[in-house]
XYZ file of C-alpha atoms in Angstrom:
729
model
C 0.000 0.000 0.000
C 1.266 3.471 -0.829
C 2.618 5.344 2.155
C 0.364 8.307 1.478
C -2.860 6.253 1.629
C -4.728 5.963 4.923
C -7.712 3.670 5.533
C -10.279 5.454 7.698
C -12.347 3.252 10.008
C -15.292 5.525 10.800
C -18.071 4.469 13.209
C -20.824 2.507 11.478
C -23.590 4.988 12.274
C -26.075 4.377 9.492
C -29.683 4.840 8.456
C -29.141 2.586 5.451
C -31.920 0.410 4.069
C -30.614 -2.677 2.219
C -34.033 -3.195 0.631
C -33.414 -0.135 -1.557
C -31.651 -1.455 -4.631
C -32.027 -0.867 -8.382
C -33.944 -3.331 -10.504
C -32.689 -4.571 -13.836
C -29.720 -6.534 -15.103
C -28.145 -3.376 -16.544
C -27.202 -2.254 -13.017
C -23.997 -3.780 -11.637
C -22.705 -3.643 -8.080
C -19.636 -1.417 -7.924
C -17.153 -3.160 -5.654
C -15.044 -1.559 -4.378
C -16.641 1.877 -4.866
C -13.290 3.663 -4.625
C -14.482 7.087 -5.707
C -17.053 7.100 -2.893
C -14.654 5.627 -0.356
C -12.024 8.271 -1.073
C -14.411 11.230 -1.131
C -16.094 10.152 2.104
C -12.837 9.287 3.856
C -11.279 12.611 2.897
C -14.413 14.566 3.809
C -14.663 12.865 7.206
C -11.018 13.570 8.048
C -11.404 17.214 7.017
C -14.559 17.498 9.103
C -12.587 16.264 12.127
C -9.681 18.577 11.357
C -7.250 15.652 10.981
C -6.562 15.698 7.231
C -2.903 16.254 6.286
C -1.581 17.655 2.986
C -0.439 15.056 0.485
C -2.359 12.216 2.119
C -5.203 10.271 0.519
C -7.938 8.983 2.799
C -10.188 6.035 1.953
C -13.166 4.991 4.032
C -12.862 1.344 5.107
C -16.419 0.588 4.004
C -19.685 2.308 3.195
C -22.259 2.695 5.975
C -24.303 -0.459 6.541
C -27.186 -0.719 4.089
C -25.612 1.478 1.390
C -24.120 0.196 -1.873
C -23.010 1.770 -5.147
C -24.402 0.494 -8.444
C -23.234 1.457 -11.911
C -24.580 1.353 -15.454
C -22.764 1.909 -18.737
C -24.499 4.048 -21.332
C -25.290 2.055 -24.478
C -26.273 4.960 -26.706
C -26.375 8.720 -26.927
C -23.630 11.300 -27.193
C -21.718 9.825 -24.249
C -21.971 6.157 -25.175
C -19.669 4.009 -23.050
C -19.720 6.366 -20.084
C -20.348 4.685 -16.728
C -22.760 6.329 -14.293
C -22.844 5.454 -10.601
C -25.535 5.870 -7.943
C -25.539 5.223 -4.216
C -28.562 3.221 -2.989
C -29.760 2.587 0.555
C -31.401 5.858 1.590
C -34.420 5.006 3.833
C -36.667 7.206 1.699
C -35.715 5.083 -1.339
C -34.005 7.907 -3.213
C -30.516 7.662 -4.639
C -27.452 9.892 -4.381
C -25.880 10.622 -7.742
C -22.432 11.589 -6.443
C -20.245 11.232 -3.349
C -20.292 15.005 -2.951
C -24.073 14.925 -2.486
C -23.823 12.047 -0.011
C -20.989 13.550 2.048
C -23.186 15.987 4.087
C -25.610 13.142 4.855
C -22.734 10.836 5.819
C -21.199 13.397 8.186
C -24.591 14.128 9.745
C -25.092 10.418 10.462
C -21.703 10.145 12.154
C -22.328 13.256 14.232
C -25.780 12.058 15.316
C -25.338 8.338 16.042
C -27.001 7.227 12.820
C -30.024 9.536 13.038
C -30.882 11.642 9.991
C -33.086 14.039 11.988
C -32.266 17.586 10.920
C -30.021 16.563 8.025
C -29.623 19.361 5.462
C -28.358 17.310 2.531
C -30.129 17.850 -0.782
C -31.935 14.501 -0.625
C -33.287 15.017 2.906
C -34.365 18.550 2.082
C -35.990 17.307 -1.099
C -37.919 14.677 0.846
C -39.066 17.161 3.435
C -39.956 19.866 0.957
C -38.575 22.491 3.323
C -36.754 24.359 0.601
C -39.405 24.479 -2.110
C -40.196 27.848 -3.630
C -42.976 29.553 -1.731
C -45.722 31.753 -3.124
C -47.057 33.183 0.106
C -47.941 36.830 0.188
C -49.738 39.104 2.555
C -52.200 41.621 1.350
C -51.209 42.192 -2.271
C -53.908 43.812 -4.352
C -55.892 42.104 -7.055
C -54.114 41.469 -10.301
C -50.614 42.151 -9.003
C -47.972 39.508 -9.501
C -46.687 37.759 -6.368
C -42.958 37.933 -5.730
C -40.981 35.077 -4.264
C -37.603 34.565 -2.685
C -35.628 31.678 -4.110
C -34.458 29.118 -1.561
C -30.949 27.741 -1.353
C -32.014 24.304 -2.589
C -34.027 23.760 -5.736
C -37.551 22.359 -5.480
C -37.657 18.604 -5.862
C -38.287 17.297 -9.393
C -38.403 20.823 -10.875
C -35.851 21.536 -13.626
C -33.340 24.316 -12.894
C -34.480 27.755 -13.964
C -38.115 26.785 -14.455
C -40.939 28.523 -12.642
C -43.661 26.532 -14.345
C -45.263 23.200 -13.479
C -43.031 20.652 -11.777
C -41.660 18.012 -14.092
C -42.770 14.614 -12.868
C -40.046 12.018 -12.677
C -41.657 8.612 -12.607
C -39.968 6.035 -10.398
C -41.030 2.453 -9.783
C -43.581 2.003 -7.019
C -42.898 -0.491 -4.245
C -43.998 -4.020 -4.991
C -44.414 -7.104 -2.854
C -46.673 -8.292 -0.022
C -49.264 -5.880 1.332
C -51.564 -5.839 4.330
C -55.356 -5.851 4.246
C -55.410 -2.106 3.464
C -52.955 -2.394 0.581
C -50.005 -0.921 2.499
C -46.664 -2.669 1.880
C -46.105 -5.282 4.593
C -42.602 -4.262 5.623
C -42.161 -7.254 7.952
C -43.029 -9.830 5.305
C -40.761 -7.968 2.888
C -37.897 -8.038 5.397
C -38.409 -11.759 5.985
C -38.275 -12.408 2.249
C -35.101 -10.325 2.008
C -33.581 -12.233 4.918
C -34.269 -15.510 3.150
C -32.309 -14.296 0.129
C -29.509 -12.516 2.007
C -28.971 -15.055 4.782
C -28.407 -12.403 7.447
C -29.615 -8.843 8.020
C -29.279 -6.060 10.582
C -31.253 -2.994 9.501
C -33.466 -0.224 10.880
C -37.188 -0.490 10.184
C -38.827 2.242 8.144
C -42.363 2.147 6.786
C -42.221 4.876 4.176
C -45.517 3.860 2.587
C -47.514 3.613 5.808
C -49.258 6.884 6.604
C -49.789 5.667 10.180
C -46.051 5.209 10.622
C -45.151 8.501 8.984
C -47.641 10.405 11.134
C -46.833 8.723 14.447
C -43.201 7.615 14.325
C -41.416 10.805 15.339
C -44.016 11.848 17.906
C -44.010 8.406 19.505
C -40.214 8.305 19.657
C -40.106 11.709 21.343
C -42.802 10.646 23.800
C -40.913 7.520 24.828
C -37.699 9.513 25.190
C -39.507 11.864 27.564
C -40.963 8.945 29.541
C -37.502 7.417 29.931
C -36.364 10.571 31.746
C -39.254 10.513 34.230
C -39.562 8.577 37.503
C -41.375 5.265 37.147
C -44.272 6.447 39.330
C -45.464 9.009 36.761
C -48.531 7.598 34.915
C -47.977 7.017 31.199
C -50.181 7.404 28.152
C -52.135 4.217 27.511
C -51.847 2.897 31.052
C -54.837 1.791 33.119
C -55.171 3.501 36.487
C -57.612 3.600 39.352
C -58.850 7.160 39.790
C -61.271 9.192 41.871
C -63.304 11.544 39.735
C -63.944 14.323 42.252
C -62.566 15.515 45.576
C -63.383 18.737 47.357
C -60.819 21.437 48.037
C -58.541 20.361 50.877
C -59.361 16.667 50.584
C -56.951 13.858 49.800
C -56.845 10.058 49.844
C -55.019 8.373 52.705
C -54.562 4.975 54.288
C -56.714 4.254 57.372
C -54.780 1.665 59.403
C -57.591 0.554 61.791
C -59.850 -0.539 58.915
C -57.067 -1.254 56.383
C -58.896 0.868 53.839
C -58.199 3.992 51.818
C -60.423 6.902 52.760
C -60.994 10.536 51.951
C -59.059 12.662 54.409
C -59.387 16.327 55.319
C -56.137 18.256 55.202
C -57.452 20.691 57.822
C -57.997 18.300 60.723
C -56.647 15.023 59.318
C -59.903 13.201 59.959
C -60.718 10.180 57.821
C -64.061 10.303 56.049
C -65.922 8.190 53.514
C -64.572 5.690 51.034
C -63.591 7.165 47.657
C -65.565 6.247 44.530
C -62.900 4.519 42.460
C -63.126 4.055 38.696
C -60.717 2.483 36.215
C -59.640 4.363 33.125
C -56.947 4.752 30.507
C -54.586 7.733 30.621
C -54.860 9.590 27.316
C -53.055 12.840 28.169
C -50.369 13.385 30.781
C -49.579 16.402 32.926
C -47.931 19.369 31.225
C -46.329 20.273 34.542
C -43.286 18.799 36.235
C -44.404 16.618 39.117
C -42.857 16.187 42.552
C -43.028 13.136 44.784
C -45.272 15.000 47.260
C -47.861 15.440 44.487
C -48.730 11.763 44.890
C -50.758 12.500 48.038
C -51.911 16.063 47.523
C -51.354 18.611 44.813
C -48.545 20.917 45.902
C -48.790 24.692 45.883
C -46.740 24.883 42.689
C -49.669 23.488 40.690
C -52.542 25.500 42.139
C -51.928 28.372 39.734
C -52.708 26.100 36.779
C -55.983 24.615 35.610
C -56.300 20.877 36.165
C -56.424 20.289 32.408
C -52.818 21.552 32.355
C -51.382 20.104 35.554
C -53.586 16.997 35.631
C -54.068 13.838 33.580
C -56.917 13.104 31.200
C -58.420 9.733 32.100
C -61.176 7.976 30.137
C -63.221 5.233 31.864
C -62.779 1.854 30.206
C -65.735 0.342 28.332
C -66.341 -3.393 28.124
C -63.932 -4.868 25.526
C -66.590 -7.488 24.706
C -69.376 -4.970 24.070
C -70.188 -2.743 21.113
C -71.241 -0.006 23.544
C -68.197 2.222 24.043
C -70.046 5.259 25.407
C -68.238 5.034 28.739
C -65.114 6.410 27.040
C -66.858 9.757 26.612
C -67.012 10.386 30.370
C -63.418 11.568 30.566
C -62.075 13.549 33.489
C -58.939 15.589 34.176
C -57.568 14.647 37.591
C -54.355 15.392 39.509
C -51.926 12.547 40.090
C -52.941 12.499 43.777
C -56.315 11.057 42.728
C -54.745 8.186 40.770
C -53.185 4.835 41.694
C -51.543 2.118 39.541
C -54.138 -0.508 38.621
C -51.747 -3.339 39.552
C -52.509 -2.508 43.209
C -56.258 -2.926 42.796
C -56.490 -5.581 45.531
C -54.832 -3.294 48.074
C -56.776 -0.169 47.053
C -60.180 -1.882 46.881
C -59.772 -4.238 49.840
C -62.813 -4.445 52.118
C -64.988 -3.082 49.284
C -67.578 -5.560 48.060
C -67.218 -6.338 44.373
C -70.891 -5.547 43.863
C -70.149 -1.913 44.711
C -67.329 -1.535 42.184
C -67.723 0.814 39.268
C -68.310 -1.134 36.050
C -65.109 0.272 34.533
C -63.047 -1.674 37.095
C -64.486 -4.985 35.920
C -63.905 -3.893 32.323
C -60.262 -3.171 33.123
C -59.864 -6.611 34.678
C -60.889 -8.165 31.369
C -57.877 -6.600 29.634
C -55.191 -7.795 32.053
C -54.214 -10.685 29.746
C -53.706 -8.459 26.730
C -50.504 -6.997 25.356
C -49.309 -4.956 22.406
C -45.879 -3.965 21.147
C -44.874 -0.380 20.599
C -42.378 1.210 18.201
C -40.772 -1.627 16.242
C -37.568 -0.012 15.088
C -34.958 -2.630 14.139
C -34.857 -5.937 12.268
C -32.021 -8.442 12.560
C -31.535 -12.122 12.012
C -29.776 -15.077 10.455
C -32.028 -17.351 8.439
C -34.259 -19.033 9.584
C -34.593 -16.874 12.731
C -35.062 -13.152 13.172
C -35.841 -10.564 15.826
C -37.714 -7.270 15.743
C -36.580 -4.818 18.412
C -39.260 -2.676 20.061
C -39.024 0.340 22.325
C -41.965 -0.630 24.501
C -44.659 -3.153 25.322
C -48.019 -2.779 27.023
C -48.567 -5.726 29.370
C -51.972 -5.688 31.022
C -52.365 -2.279 32.642
C -48.826 -0.923 32.231
C -46.441 0.369 29.590
C -42.977 -1.141 29.930
C -40.062 0.443 28.052
C -36.338 -0.174 27.715
C -34.595 1.228 30.776
C -37.418 0.369 33.181
C -36.817 -1.634 36.330
C -39.429 -4.408 36.500
C -40.309 -7.297 38.806
C -39.805 -10.897 37.652
C -41.590 -14.060 38.691
C -41.224 -17.649 37.587
C -44.409 -19.619 37.106
C -45.337 -21.178 40.445
C -43.415 -18.742 42.643
C -45.551 -17.139 45.359
C -43.251 -14.191 46.022
C -40.990 -11.891 44.034
C -37.278 -11.717 44.709
C -35.886 -10.674 41.296
C -35.845 -7.358 39.452
C -34.525 -6.537 35.978
C -33.367 -3.338 34.329
C -34.569 -3.825 30.762
C -32.134 -3.345 27.904
C -34.206 -4.742 25.032
C -37.693 -5.883 24.066
C -37.824 -8.246 21.103
C -40.362 -10.060 19.000
C -38.612 -13.256 17.958
C -39.479 -15.020 14.694
C -38.394 -18.640 14.580
C -38.540 -21.594 12.182
C -39.133 -19.292 9.239
C -37.975 -22.016 6.875
C -40.914 -24.233 7.885
C -43.558 -21.550 7.404
C -45.607 -20.598 4.374
C -44.459 -17.691 2.236
C -48.018 -16.354 2.305
C -49.138 -14.720 5.558
C -52.715 -14.576 4.318
C -53.312 -18.307 4.194
C -54.892 -20.256 7.035
C -51.629 -21.548 8.441
C -49.651 -19.888 11.200
C -47.021 -17.917 9.244
C -44.142 -18.548 11.664
C -43.440 -19.068 15.365
C -43.585 -15.860 17.363
C -42.499 -15.103 20.912
C -41.888 -11.897 22.832
C -38.870 -11.764 25.123
C -37.391 -9.192 27.478
C -33.647 -8.910 28.115
C -31.738 -7.075 30.815
C -29.456 -7.059 33.820
C -31.123 -9.002 36.630
C -30.695 -8.721 40.380
C -32.067 -10.778 43.262
C -32.630 -10.572 47.000
C -32.480 -14.375 47.260
C -28.944 -15.645 47.762
C -29.962 -19.100 46.507
C -30.580 -17.575 43.056
C -27.407 -15.501 43.032
C -24.586 -16.075 40.561
C -22.202 -15.873 43.511
C -22.544 -14.974 47.164
C -20.900 -11.574 46.863
C -23.311 -8.782 47.756
C -23.568 -5.760 45.494
C -24.248 -2.123 46.240
C -27.486 -1.120 44.435
C -26.058 2.360 43.901
C -23.293 0.899 41.729
C -25.979 -0.353 39.336
C -28.281 2.674 39.331
C -30.743 1.069 41.735
C -30.644 3.610 44.580
C -34.395 4.211 44.340
C -35.070 0.504 44.982
C -32.427 -0.268 47.596
C -34.848 -0.267 50.540
C -36.713 -3.302 49.226
C -33.972 -5.445 50.749
C -30.830 -5.251 52.831
C -29.089 -7.752 50.559
C -28.758 -7.640 46.772
C -26.974 -10.029 44.408
C -26.364 -10.458 40.690
C -28.381 -13.237 39.041
C -25.734 -13.840 36.370
C -22.152 -12.909 35.471
C -21.447 -9.194 35.206
C -21.012 -9.323 31.415
C -24.196 -11.306 30.776
C -27.905 -10.549 30.596
C -30.968 -12.631 31.257
C -33.714 -13.154 28.672
C -37.225 -14.063 29.817
C -40.654 -14.391 28.164
C -42.746 -11.263 28.546
C -45.372 -12.845 30.797
C -42.811 -13.201 33.583
C -42.886 -9.407 33.976
C -45.020 -8.508 37.006
C -45.185 -4.788 36.361
C -42.774 -1.966 37.055
C -40.818 -1.948 40.280
C -41.862 1.389 41.740
C -39.480 3.566 43.709
C -39.842 3.031 47.464
C -40.463 6.727 48.155
C -43.547 6.503 45.908
C -44.660 3.300 47.616
C -44.469 5.104 50.972
C -47.090 7.529 49.654
C -49.354 4.929 48.066
C -49.131 1.844 50.273
C -47.552 2.662 53.651
C -47.965 -0.844 55.111
C -46.287 -2.498 52.098
C -43.844 0.177 50.989
C -40.844 -2.172 50.991
C -42.676 -5.375 50.096
C -41.342 -6.381 46.685
C -44.273 -8.778 46.204
C -47.092 -6.328 46.889
C -49.673 -6.456 44.084
C -48.482 -9.853 42.822
C -51.695 -11.662 43.759
C -53.725 -8.932 42.077
C -51.802 -9.298 38.819
C -52.117 -13.092 38.844
C -55.833 -12.959 39.676
C -56.413 -10.218 37.110
C -54.771 -12.226 34.335
C -56.776 -15.304 35.275
C -60.014 -13.290 35.227
C -59.102 -11.793 31.854
C -58.238 -15.165 30.352
C -61.671 -16.419 31.353
C -63.805 -13.363 30.508
C -62.113 -11.594 27.570
C -63.975 -13.117 24.627
C -61.291 -11.955 22.217
C -58.873 -14.560 23.586
C -59.234 -17.607 21.371
C -59.830 -21.053 22.778
C -56.592 -22.652 23.859
C -54.830 -19.285 24.141
C -53.970 -17.357 27.288
C -53.253 -13.876 25.908
C -54.822 -11.421 23.473
C -52.275 -9.740 21.224
C -53.534 -6.310 20.232
C -52.408 -4.670 17.023
C -51.954 -1.473 19.036
C -52.905 -0.197 22.479
C -56.442 0.868 21.547
C -56.980 -2.598 20.096
C -55.770 -4.400 23.220
C -58.030 -2.235 25.413
C -61.023 -2.676 23.125
C -61.673 1.063 22.747
C -62.771 2.901 19.623
C -61.840 6.444 20.652
C -58.969 8.122 22.468
C -59.103 11.797 23.387
C -62.492 11.943 21.709
C -61.099 10.890 18.317
C -61.894 7.637 16.537
C -58.865 5.406 16.178
C -57.710 3.054 13.443
C -60.542 1.287 11.595
C -63.169 3.266 13.523
C -62.025 6.561 12.018
C -64.614 7.519 9.354
C -62.035 9.719 7.620
C -59.532 6.892 7.253
C -58.749 6.640 3.538
C -55.703 4.418 2.907
C -56.031 4.701 -0.873
C -55.861 8.486 -0.759
C -52.996 8.333 1.700
C -51.027 6.082 -0.633
C -51.586 8.553 -3.464
C -50.271 11.329 -1.233
C -47.228 9.281 -0.284
C -46.552 8.425 -3.927
C -46.557 12.148 -4.697
C -44.331 12.789 -1.701
C -41.890 10.073 -2.763
C -41.839 11.235 -6.378
C -43.240 8.014 -7.864
C -46.739 9.201 -8.794
C -47.593 9.538 -12.465
C -49.490 12.507 -13.873
C -52.830 10.695 -13.744
C -52.449 10.054 -10.022
C -51.413 13.642 -9.367
C -54.414 15.022 -11.209
C -56.758 12.627 -9.389
C -55.338 13.742 -6.052
C -55.722 17.386 -7.026
C -59.335 16.871 -8.002
C -60.229 14.867 -4.905
C -58.466 17.320 -2.636
C -60.058 20.402 -4.152
C -63.511 18.819 -4.019
C -63.402 17.467 -0.492
C -60.685 19.016 1.667
C -61.359 22.318 3.445
C -58.377 24.628 3.165
C -58.197 25.633 6.803
C -54.979 26.520 8.528
C -53.443 28.434 5.619
C -52.896 32.158 5.647
C -55.710 34.115 4.060
C -54.401 35.814 0.963
C -51.926 33.050 0.152
C -51.788 33.025 -3.649
C -51.066 29.297 -3.698
C -54.273 28.579 -1.806
C -56.244 31.091 -3.839
C -55.080 29.475 -7.046
C -55.877 25.995 -5.794
C -59.356 27.020 -4.669
C -60.206 28.367 -8.126
C -59.147 25.376 -10.185
C -61.275 24.749 -13.239
C -61.470 21.633 -15.354
C -61.695 22.293 -19.076
C -61.564 19.647 -21.817
C -60.423 17.084 -19.297
C -57.375 19.134 -18.257
C -56.768 21.124 -15.113
C -56.368 24.728 -16.218
C -56.591 27.442 -13.639
C -56.685 31.124 -13.123
C -54.692 33.073 -10.573
C -57.061 34.429 -7.947
C -56.127 37.632 -6.200
C -54.766 37.581 -2.664
C -57.258 40.150 -1.399
C -60.835 41.129 -2.175
C -61.220 43.453 -5.144
C -61.766 47.008 -4.040
C -64.292 49.314 -5.696
C -63.092 50.618 -9.042
C -60.548 47.843 -9.670
C -60.778 45.480 -12.608
C -62.284 42.057 -12.046
C -60.160 38.933 -11.766
C -58.686 37.596 -14.986
C -60.415 34.674 -16.556
C -58.708 31.373 -17.291
C -57.256 30.644 -20.691
C -60.118 28.265 -21.448
C -62.549 31.143 -20.981
C -60.349 33.616 -22.808
C -60.123 31.458 -25.906
C -63.910 31.564 -26.232
C -64.009 35.341 -25.853
C -63.601 37.823 -28.643
C -61.746 41.098 -28.496
C -58.778 39.837 -26.456
C -55.569 41.070 -28.013
C -52.370 39.069 -28.343
C -50.733 40.778 -25.381
C -53.569 39.681 -23.104
C -53.232 36.086 -24.312
C -49.497 36.053 -23.606
C -50.051 37.487 -20.140
C -52.712 34.848 -19.478
C -50.342 32.058 -20.533
C -47.822 33.293 -17.984
C -50.501 33.322 -15.297
C -51.540 29.756 -16.120
C -47.948 28.597 -15.839
C -47.542 30.296 -12.468
C -50.805 28.883 -11.176
C -50.038 25.327 -12.291
C -46.733 25.552 -10.442
C -48.557 26.907 -7.407
C -51.017 24.030 -7.480
C -48.184 21.523 -7.777
C -46.581 23.077 -4.713
C -49.903 22.942 -2.923
C -50.304 19.239 -3.672
C -46.856 18.654 -2.204
C -47.941 20.562 0.907
C -50.951 18.274 1.209
C -48.865 15.172 0.746
C -46.383 16.393 3.357
C -49.026 17.286 5.916
C -47.803 14.335 7.975
C -44.693 13.780 10.050
C -41.696 12.899 7.916
C -39.707 9.986 9.312
C -36.457 11.417 10.603
C -34.263 8.543 11.556
C -34.164 5.376 13.549
C -32.870 4.517 16.958
C -30.016 2.054 16.757
C -29.161 -0.373 19.571
C -26.618 -3.103 20.012
C -27.873 -6.644 20.050
C -27.835 -8.080 23.532
C -25.891 -11.032 24.817
C -28.483 -13.492 26.008
C -27.678 -15.376 29.157
C -26.836 -19.027 28.633
C -29.697 -19.994 30.896
C -32.122 -17.613 29.176
C -35.560 -19.036 29.679
C -37.126 -19.643 26.265
C -40.585 -20.547 27.521
C -43.302 -20.757 24.883
C -46.549 -18.951 25.544
C -49.948 -19.084 23.952
C -50.891 -15.943 22.097
C -54.021 -14.844 20.337
C -52.381 -13.161 17.367
C -53.409 -9.736 16.117
C -54.745 -9.224 12.626
C -52.177 -9.779 9.903
C -51.763 -6.038 9.473
C -48.963 -6.019 12.082
C -47.836 -2.444 11.656
C -47.838 -1.036 15.188
C-alpha cells in the first residue's frame, strides 16, 4: 500500500436500508466503490480537522445498508460512459455523487445514525422544506406575487423553471401488502432475509401513513418517559382514579380498617370511602411533578388549571361490548387522585365487588392483553429473526427499555428478582418451515416476545455468587430499601432473557410506595396476587382470547383495550375519515413516484373534499388551488387575487379556457394569461406537495446493540391470540 494512503475506520452509524436497490440486469454492483470511499474518507477527516496535505484517505467501508451500483451508457452522445448511484437511503431515493452524499454521511456520524435535521439535498428534497414559496400578505388584485428563491431547488423541478413541476416517474414499491394495501414491511424483510442469509437494519415504513404520522411523535414521547420517575402515569396505562374531591381533601390509608379513605387536610380526619373508577390515561400532565404530588397537589400546581397540571383519564368500556359510550365520560384529575391498577387488591380491599364501578371490571378483562410499541430494528440469520421494540403494554402498564421491572417464575408465590430492561424483542423462529403467504390459514411462523436485561435478586440461593452488590453501583438507589441484601443473578457481562409474561409490572421507587401503600412500601411482592388474579379473570372473561390461548395480542394499544376512541377521536378502523387509498396517493406524490394521472386525481379529490383551513388568508397558492377549473379534461386554472377586489378595480382575470372563447382579447392579453396559467399550475403543484407532506416525515431510527443473552435464558413458549395480519404497530 502506498505510504500516502490511509484507511479510515469511521463508526458505522447508518440509516441505510438494504431493501433499496435498483432493478434490472443493466445495473452492476460497484465493488469496491473507490471514488465514494475516497471522497467520504477525505471529507470525514477534514470534518474532524485531521486531514494532512499530500495524504489520501479512503473509508474502510460504506455505511451499513448502502451500496453503489453502476450502469454503462449504451447509446447517446456519451456512449460508453459509466454512471454510478448510491442506494440505501431510507426514503428510497438515490445519491448521484459522493459530494451529495458527504453531508448526509457526516450528519449520520455526528448524530449516532439519526438523519433528523439533516440538510443534505436529498433530505431537504424529501421534506420539501426548501421548495419555492408563493405566500404573500395583502397584495392587491391582479398584481404579480414575488418570491424569494431558496438555497435548494424544489424537488423534481428543472433548474431555472418557474412553471409546473416536471414529474419524474420512479417504480412504485412491490411485494406483499396488508389488508389495506399498504406494503407489509415485515413480510418484505423476511423475504429479504431468506435471500440474504443475514440482516441487521433499521425499520422504516415509508408507505404507511400511520407510521409517517406517528413515528417521530411516539419516539419523542418515549424519550420523555424514559427521563421521568417510574411512578409518573404514562399514556395508555390503566389507572384507578377518583373523579372528584373537594378542596382540601386527599386520599389516605386508614390503618384501623385497612382501607383507603378521603381525608381532610385541615384536621386530618378520615371520612368516607372514595368512589374509584378504572380508566386509561390519554393525556399526561404538562407540569413537572414532585413526589409530594402523589398524596396532595402541591402549591406549585394550584396556579394552573387541572387540564394543564392533571391527567386526562377515560373510563374503560367493556372490551366485549359494542357499547363504548363510557369512554366519553373523561375527566382531568391530579396525580394524587390516581393509583396504579396493579394494586387494585390493596386499594379496593374491604370493598364488596358488587359496589365496584363497572369500569373496574372492564379493566380486569384486559389484564391478559398486550401490544408492542415502536418496532424499530430488524435483525436475524435465516431461519430466525428478531424485531426490536421500544416498549410493550402488558396488562395495565407500559414497559419500556430502561425500566426496572419485577420478575416471577411460574409457580413462585413471592418476588425476589428485578430486571433493568435493555431490550424488548419479538422473535421469529422456524421461518424455513412456514408458508411464504401470511394470508393463508396456516400460522405464518413461530412468534415469541422476550425481554432482556441485567437481573438482580434478594435471594442468595438464586445468586450467581454470594458476593453482595451495592445497588447504587448499578443505578438502583431508588429501589435499595426493598432489601438489605442484593446479588447479581448472572455474570457481570451477561444478561438474562425471559418471556414477557414473567414481567409482574414496574418496580416502583420506594419513596412513591411510601405515599401509596404505607404498610407495604418495601414489600417487593405487593400487588403480585392482584396481577395473577387479574390475568386469570381476563383469560376467562375476555372473549377476544381464542380457545386454547392465554393472551390477546392487540395490534396497538387501543386494540388491546377494546376502545374505539382516544381523546375523543376515533382510532384506526373506527375513524370515518380513514382513507388508505388516498394516503397512498399522497405518499406516492411525496416520494416522487406518482404519475401525472395520479397527481391530477389527487388534485381533483383534494379540491372537491378538503377544506383549506390553517393556511394564511391571501396566500396566492391557496387562492389558485381554490379556483381550479377543469376544461376539456385538463386542469387549467386562473390566478385568484390575494385580497378582495376594491371598488373601481378590474375584475379577476379569466382562465385561458374562458379567454379562448371570448372575442376582443388582443395578443398581449393572451401572452399574459399564458404566464398566469404557468404560475398557477406551479402553485397548485406546490400545494399538492404541501398536502402530501401534511404528515410527520420519518427522521431517523434509533439504533441499539444486540444483547448477549444469558446461557440460561428461559425460552418458555406462551400461547398468544395473534393480532390481525396487518402487524404495523
